[in-house]
mmCIF file of C-alpha atoms in Angstrom:
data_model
loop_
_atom_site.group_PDB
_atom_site.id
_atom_site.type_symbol
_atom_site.label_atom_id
_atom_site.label_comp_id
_atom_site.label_asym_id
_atom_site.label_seq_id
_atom_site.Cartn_x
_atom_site.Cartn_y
_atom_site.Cartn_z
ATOM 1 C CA UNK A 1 86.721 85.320 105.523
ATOM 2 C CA UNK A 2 90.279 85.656 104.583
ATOM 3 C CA UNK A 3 92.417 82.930 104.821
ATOM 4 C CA UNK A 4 95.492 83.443 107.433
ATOM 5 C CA UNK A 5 99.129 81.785 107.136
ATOM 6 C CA UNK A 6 100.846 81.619 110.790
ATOM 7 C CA UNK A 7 104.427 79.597 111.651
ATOM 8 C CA UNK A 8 103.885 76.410 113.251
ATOM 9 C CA UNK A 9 105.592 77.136 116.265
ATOM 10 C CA UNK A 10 108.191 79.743 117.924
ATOM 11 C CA UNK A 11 110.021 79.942 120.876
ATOM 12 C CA UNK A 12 111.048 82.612 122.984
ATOM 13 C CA UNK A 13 112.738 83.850 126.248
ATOM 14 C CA UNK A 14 111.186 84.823 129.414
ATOM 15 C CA UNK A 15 110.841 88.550 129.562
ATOM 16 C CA UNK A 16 111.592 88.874 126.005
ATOM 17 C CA UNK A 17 109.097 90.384 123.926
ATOM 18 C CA UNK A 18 107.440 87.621 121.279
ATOM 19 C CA UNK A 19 106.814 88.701 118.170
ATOM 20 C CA UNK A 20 104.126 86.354 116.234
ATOM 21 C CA UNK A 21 103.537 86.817 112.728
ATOM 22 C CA UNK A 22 100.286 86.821 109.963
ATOM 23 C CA UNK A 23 100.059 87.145 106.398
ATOM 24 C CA UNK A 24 96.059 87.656 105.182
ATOM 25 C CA UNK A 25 97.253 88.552 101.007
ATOM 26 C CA UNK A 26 93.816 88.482 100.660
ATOM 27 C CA UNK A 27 92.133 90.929 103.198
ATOM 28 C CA UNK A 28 89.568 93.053 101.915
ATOM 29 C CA UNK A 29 88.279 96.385 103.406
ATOM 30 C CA UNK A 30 86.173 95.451 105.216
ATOM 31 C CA UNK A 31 87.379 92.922 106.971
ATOM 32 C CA UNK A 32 89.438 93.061 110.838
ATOM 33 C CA UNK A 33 92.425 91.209 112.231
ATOM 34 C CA UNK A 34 91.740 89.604 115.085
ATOM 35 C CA UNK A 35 93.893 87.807 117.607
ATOM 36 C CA UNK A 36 92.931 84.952 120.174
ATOM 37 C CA UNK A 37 94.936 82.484 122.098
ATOM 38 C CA UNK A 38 94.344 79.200 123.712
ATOM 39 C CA UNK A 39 96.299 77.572 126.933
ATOM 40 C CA UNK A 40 96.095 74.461 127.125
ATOM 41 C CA UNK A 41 92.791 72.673 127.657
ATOM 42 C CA UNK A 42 90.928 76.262 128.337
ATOM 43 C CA UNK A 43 88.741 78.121 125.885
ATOM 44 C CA UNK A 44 90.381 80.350 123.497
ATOM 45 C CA UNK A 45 90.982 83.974 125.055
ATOM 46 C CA UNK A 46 90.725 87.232 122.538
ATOM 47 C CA UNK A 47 93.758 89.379 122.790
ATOM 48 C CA UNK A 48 93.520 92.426 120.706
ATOM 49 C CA UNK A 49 91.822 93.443 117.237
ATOM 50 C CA UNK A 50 92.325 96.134 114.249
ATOM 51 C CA UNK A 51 91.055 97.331 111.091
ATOM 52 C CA UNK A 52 94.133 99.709 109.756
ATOM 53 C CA UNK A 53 95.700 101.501 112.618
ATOM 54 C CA UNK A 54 98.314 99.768 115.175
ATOM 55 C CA UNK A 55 96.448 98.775 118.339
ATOM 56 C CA UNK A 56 97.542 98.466 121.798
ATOM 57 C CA UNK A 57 95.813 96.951 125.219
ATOM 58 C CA UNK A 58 96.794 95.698 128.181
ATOM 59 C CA UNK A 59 97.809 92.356 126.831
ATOM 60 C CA UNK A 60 99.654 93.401 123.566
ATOM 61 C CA UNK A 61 99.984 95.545 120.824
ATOM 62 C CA UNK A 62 98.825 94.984 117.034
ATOM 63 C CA UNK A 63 101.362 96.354 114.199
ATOM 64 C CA UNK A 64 99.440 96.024 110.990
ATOM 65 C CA UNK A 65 101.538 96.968 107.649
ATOM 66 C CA UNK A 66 99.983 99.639 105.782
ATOM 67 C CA UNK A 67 98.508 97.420 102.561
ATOM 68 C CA UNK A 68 97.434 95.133 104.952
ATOM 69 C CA UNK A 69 98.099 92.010 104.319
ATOM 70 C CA UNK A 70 99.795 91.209 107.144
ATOM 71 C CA UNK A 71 99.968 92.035 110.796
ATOM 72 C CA UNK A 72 102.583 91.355 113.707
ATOM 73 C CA UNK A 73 101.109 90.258 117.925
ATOM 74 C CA UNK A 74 103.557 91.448 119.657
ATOM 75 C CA UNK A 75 103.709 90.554 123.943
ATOM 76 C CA UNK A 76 106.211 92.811 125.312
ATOM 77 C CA UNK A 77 107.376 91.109 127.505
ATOM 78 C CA UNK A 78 106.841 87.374 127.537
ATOM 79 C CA UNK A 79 105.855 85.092 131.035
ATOM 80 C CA UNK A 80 105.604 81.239 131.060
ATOM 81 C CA UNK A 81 101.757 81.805 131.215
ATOM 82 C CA UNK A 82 102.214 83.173 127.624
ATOM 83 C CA UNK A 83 102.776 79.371 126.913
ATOM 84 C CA UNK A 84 99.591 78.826 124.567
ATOM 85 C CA UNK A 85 98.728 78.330 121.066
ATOM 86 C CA UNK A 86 97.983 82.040 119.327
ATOM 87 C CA UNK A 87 95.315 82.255 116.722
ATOM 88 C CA UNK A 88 95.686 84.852 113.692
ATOM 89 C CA UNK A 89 91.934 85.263 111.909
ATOM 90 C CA UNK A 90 90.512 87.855 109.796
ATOM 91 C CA UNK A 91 86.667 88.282 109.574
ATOM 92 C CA UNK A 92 84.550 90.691 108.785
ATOM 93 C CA UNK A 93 82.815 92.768 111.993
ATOM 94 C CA UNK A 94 79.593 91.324 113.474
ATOM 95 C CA UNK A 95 76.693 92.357 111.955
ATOM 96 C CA UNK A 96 73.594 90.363 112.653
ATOM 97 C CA UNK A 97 74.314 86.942 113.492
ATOM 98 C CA UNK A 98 77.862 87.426 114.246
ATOM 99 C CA UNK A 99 80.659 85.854 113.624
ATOM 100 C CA UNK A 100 81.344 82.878 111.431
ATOM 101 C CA UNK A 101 84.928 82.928 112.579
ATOM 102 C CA UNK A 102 87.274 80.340 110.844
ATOM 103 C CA UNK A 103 90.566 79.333 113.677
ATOM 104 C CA UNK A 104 93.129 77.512 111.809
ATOM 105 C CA UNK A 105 95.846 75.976 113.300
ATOM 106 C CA UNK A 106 97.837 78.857 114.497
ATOM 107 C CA UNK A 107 101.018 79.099 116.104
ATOM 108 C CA UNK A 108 102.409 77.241 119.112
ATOM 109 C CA UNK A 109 104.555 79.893 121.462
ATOM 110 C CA UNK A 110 107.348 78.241 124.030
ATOM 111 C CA UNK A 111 107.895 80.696 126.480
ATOM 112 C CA UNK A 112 111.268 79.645 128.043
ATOM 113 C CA UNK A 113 113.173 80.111 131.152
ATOM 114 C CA UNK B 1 81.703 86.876 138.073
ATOM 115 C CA UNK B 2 80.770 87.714 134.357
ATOM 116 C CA UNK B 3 81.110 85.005 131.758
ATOM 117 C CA UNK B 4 80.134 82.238 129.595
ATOM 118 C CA UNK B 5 79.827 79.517 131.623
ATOM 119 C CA UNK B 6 79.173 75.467 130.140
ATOM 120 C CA UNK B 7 78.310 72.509 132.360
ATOM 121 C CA UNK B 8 79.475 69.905 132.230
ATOM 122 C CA UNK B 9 83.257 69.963 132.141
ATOM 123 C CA UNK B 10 83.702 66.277 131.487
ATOM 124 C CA UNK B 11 80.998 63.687 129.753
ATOM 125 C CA UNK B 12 81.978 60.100 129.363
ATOM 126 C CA UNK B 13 79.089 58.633 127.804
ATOM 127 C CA UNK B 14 78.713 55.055 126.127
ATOM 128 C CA UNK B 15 77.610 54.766 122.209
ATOM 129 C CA UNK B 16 74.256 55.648 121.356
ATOM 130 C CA UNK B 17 73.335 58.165 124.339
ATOM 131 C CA UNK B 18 71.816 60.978 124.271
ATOM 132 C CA UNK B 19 73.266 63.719 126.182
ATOM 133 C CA UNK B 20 72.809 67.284 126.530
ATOM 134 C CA UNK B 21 75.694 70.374 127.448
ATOM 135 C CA UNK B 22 74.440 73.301 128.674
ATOM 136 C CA UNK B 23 75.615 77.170 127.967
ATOM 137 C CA UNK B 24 74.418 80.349 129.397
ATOM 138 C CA UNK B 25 76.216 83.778 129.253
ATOM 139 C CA UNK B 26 75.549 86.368 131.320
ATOM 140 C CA UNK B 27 77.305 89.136 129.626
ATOM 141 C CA UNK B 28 74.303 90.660 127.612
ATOM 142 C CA UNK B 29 75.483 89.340 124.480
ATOM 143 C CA UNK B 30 73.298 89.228 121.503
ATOM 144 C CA UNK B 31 74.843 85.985 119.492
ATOM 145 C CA UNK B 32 76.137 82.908 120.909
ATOM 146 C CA UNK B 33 77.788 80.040 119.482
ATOM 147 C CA UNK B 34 78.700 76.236 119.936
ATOM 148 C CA UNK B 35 82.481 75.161 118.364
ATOM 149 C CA UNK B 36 83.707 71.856 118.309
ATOM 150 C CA UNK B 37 87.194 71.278 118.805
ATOM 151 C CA UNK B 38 88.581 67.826 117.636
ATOM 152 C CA UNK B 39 91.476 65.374 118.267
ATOM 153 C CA UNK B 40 93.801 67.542 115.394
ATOM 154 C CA UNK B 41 92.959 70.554 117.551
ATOM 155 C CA UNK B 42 90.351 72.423 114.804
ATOM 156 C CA UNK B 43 88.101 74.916 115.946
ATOM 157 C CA UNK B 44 85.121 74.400 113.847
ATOM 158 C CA UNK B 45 81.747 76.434 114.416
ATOM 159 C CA UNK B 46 78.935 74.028 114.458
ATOM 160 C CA UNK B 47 75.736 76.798 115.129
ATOM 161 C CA UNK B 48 75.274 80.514 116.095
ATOM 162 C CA UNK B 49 71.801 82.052 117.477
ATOM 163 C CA UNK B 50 70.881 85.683 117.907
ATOM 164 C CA UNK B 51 68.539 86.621 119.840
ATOM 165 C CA UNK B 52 67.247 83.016 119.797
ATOM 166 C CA UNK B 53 67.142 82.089 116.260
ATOM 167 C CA UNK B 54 69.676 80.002 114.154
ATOM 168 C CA UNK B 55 71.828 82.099 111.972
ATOM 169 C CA UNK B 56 74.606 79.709 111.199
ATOM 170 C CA UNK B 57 74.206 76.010 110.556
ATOM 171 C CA UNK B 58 77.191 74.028 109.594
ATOM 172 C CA UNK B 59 76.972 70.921 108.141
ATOM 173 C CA UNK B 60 76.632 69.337 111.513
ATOM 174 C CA UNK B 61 74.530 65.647 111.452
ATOM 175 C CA UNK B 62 70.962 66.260 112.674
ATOM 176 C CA UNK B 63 71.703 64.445 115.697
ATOM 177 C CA UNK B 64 72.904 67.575 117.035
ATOM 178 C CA UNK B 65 70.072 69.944 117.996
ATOM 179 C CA UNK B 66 70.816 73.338 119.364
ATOM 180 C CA UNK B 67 68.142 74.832 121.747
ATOM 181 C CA UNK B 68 68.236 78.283 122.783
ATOM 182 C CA UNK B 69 65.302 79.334 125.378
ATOM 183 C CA UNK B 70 66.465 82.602 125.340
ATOM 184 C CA UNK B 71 69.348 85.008 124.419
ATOM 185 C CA UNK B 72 71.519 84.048 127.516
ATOM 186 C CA UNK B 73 71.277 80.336 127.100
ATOM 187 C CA UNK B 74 72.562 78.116 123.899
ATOM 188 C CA UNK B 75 71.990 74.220 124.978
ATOM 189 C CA UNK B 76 73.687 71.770 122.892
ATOM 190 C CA UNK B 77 71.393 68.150 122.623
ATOM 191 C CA UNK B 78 73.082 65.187 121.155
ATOM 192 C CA UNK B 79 71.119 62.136 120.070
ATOM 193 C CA UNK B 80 72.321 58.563 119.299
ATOM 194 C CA UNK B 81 76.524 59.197 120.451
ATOM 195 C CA UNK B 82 79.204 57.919 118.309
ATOM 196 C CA UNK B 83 82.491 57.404 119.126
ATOM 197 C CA UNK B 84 83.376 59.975 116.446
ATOM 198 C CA UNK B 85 81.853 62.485 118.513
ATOM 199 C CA UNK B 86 84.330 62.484 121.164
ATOM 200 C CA UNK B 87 85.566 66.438 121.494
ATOM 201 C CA UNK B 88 85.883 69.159 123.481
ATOM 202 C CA UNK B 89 82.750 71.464 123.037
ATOM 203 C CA UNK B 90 83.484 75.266 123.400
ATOM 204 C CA UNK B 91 80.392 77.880 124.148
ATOM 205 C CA UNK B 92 81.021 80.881 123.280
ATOM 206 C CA UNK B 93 79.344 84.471 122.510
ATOM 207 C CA UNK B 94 79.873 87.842 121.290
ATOM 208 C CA UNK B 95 77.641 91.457 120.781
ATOM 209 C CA UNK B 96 77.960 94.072 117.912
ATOM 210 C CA UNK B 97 80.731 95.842 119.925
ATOM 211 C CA UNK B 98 83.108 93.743 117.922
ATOM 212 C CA UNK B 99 85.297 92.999 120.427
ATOM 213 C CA UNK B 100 85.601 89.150 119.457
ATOM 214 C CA UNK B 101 84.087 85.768 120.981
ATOM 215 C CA UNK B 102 83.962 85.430 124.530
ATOM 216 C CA UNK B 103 84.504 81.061 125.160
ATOM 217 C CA UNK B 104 83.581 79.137 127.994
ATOM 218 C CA UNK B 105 86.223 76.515 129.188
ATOM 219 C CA UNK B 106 84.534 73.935 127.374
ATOM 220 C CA UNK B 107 83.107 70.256 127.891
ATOM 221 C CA UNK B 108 85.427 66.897 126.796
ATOM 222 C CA UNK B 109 82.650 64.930 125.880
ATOM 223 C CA UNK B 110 84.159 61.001 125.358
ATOM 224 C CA UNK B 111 82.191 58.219 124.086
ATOM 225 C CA UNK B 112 82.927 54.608 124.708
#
């Protein structure tokens, strides 16, 4: 897998959208961006996926530049249960065995008041 | 409710227990998975089974032993404790569909 480079930390107002960035440099073709977060003490929660094309769900949307080496999370609109450490990982698709999913030690988002 | 659910939540244990955390997932996944998070905060994949068998085996000391009696349930066994041990142990699984892992809430396991 890919190796992933994510800011330490970030901050960011309530109701504000939070913008959370990646670099992968060394993606290949095959492999997806995938995005998970963890609040405190809980298992980590997946947000959102993508191979080439922008994504969007329920949670967030996925903005992945066109060579692909890197990607933006963005949360439109940011609550205090956004609070959470946000995981930027890029593996290759399940085949049989599934993942072998490497979480490094992504970054910690403040949602403020 | 549908999930991936891991009991128990808390383990205090002395040194040189053996203790056992149990997973089961009843989401029809084909692969499940035991990570270990440590003190740092790490995520690091200790085994994955599909459909029963071992498919990934970190270097994880043999005193962890994995035991999956079928593909809903991934039971994690560890013999002789050390303090070194002392984690929180995530469950987790995921199915071809590709949409990611799927954790439990995990179990702090602290030996004493």
């Amino acid at each position: 897998d890919a190796k992933t480079t994510q800011p330490t930390s970030m901050d960011c107002a309530e109701g504000r959208a939070a913008n959370l960035p990646c670099n992968h440099s060394t993606i290949s073709g095959n492999e997806y961006v995938y995005w998970y977060r963890q609040i405190h003490s809980q298992g980590p929660q997946y947000i959102i996926h993508g191979l080439k094309n922008n994504e969007t769900n329920e949670m967030a949307s996925l903005i992945i530049t066109e060579d692909r080496k890197s990607s933006t999370l963005i949360l439109p609109h940011a609550t205090l249960r956004d609070t959470a450490v946000y995981y930027c990982i890029v593996t290759v698709a399940p085949q049989t065995g599934g993942f072998k999913t490497i979480f490094g030690a992504g970054t910690r988002l403040f949602v403020k008041a | 409710d549908t999930a991936v659910s891991q009991t128990p939540k808390y383990l205090v244990t002395q040194m040189g227990n053996d203790k056992s955390i149990k997973c089961e997932q009843n989401l029809g996944h084909d692969t499940m998975y035991w990570y270990k998070q440590d003190s740092k905060k790490f995520l690091k994949i200790m085994f994955s089974y599909n459909n029963k068998e071992l498919i990934i085996n970190e270097t994880v000391p043999n005193r962890f032993s994995p035991k999956s009696p079928d593909k809903a349930h991934l039971n994690l066994h560890i013999n002789s404790l050390e303090l070194g041990d002392s984690a929180v142990y995530f469950c987790a699984s995921s199915d071809r569909d590709r949409y990611g892992y799927t954790f439990g809430s995990g179990t702090r396991l602290t030996v004493v």
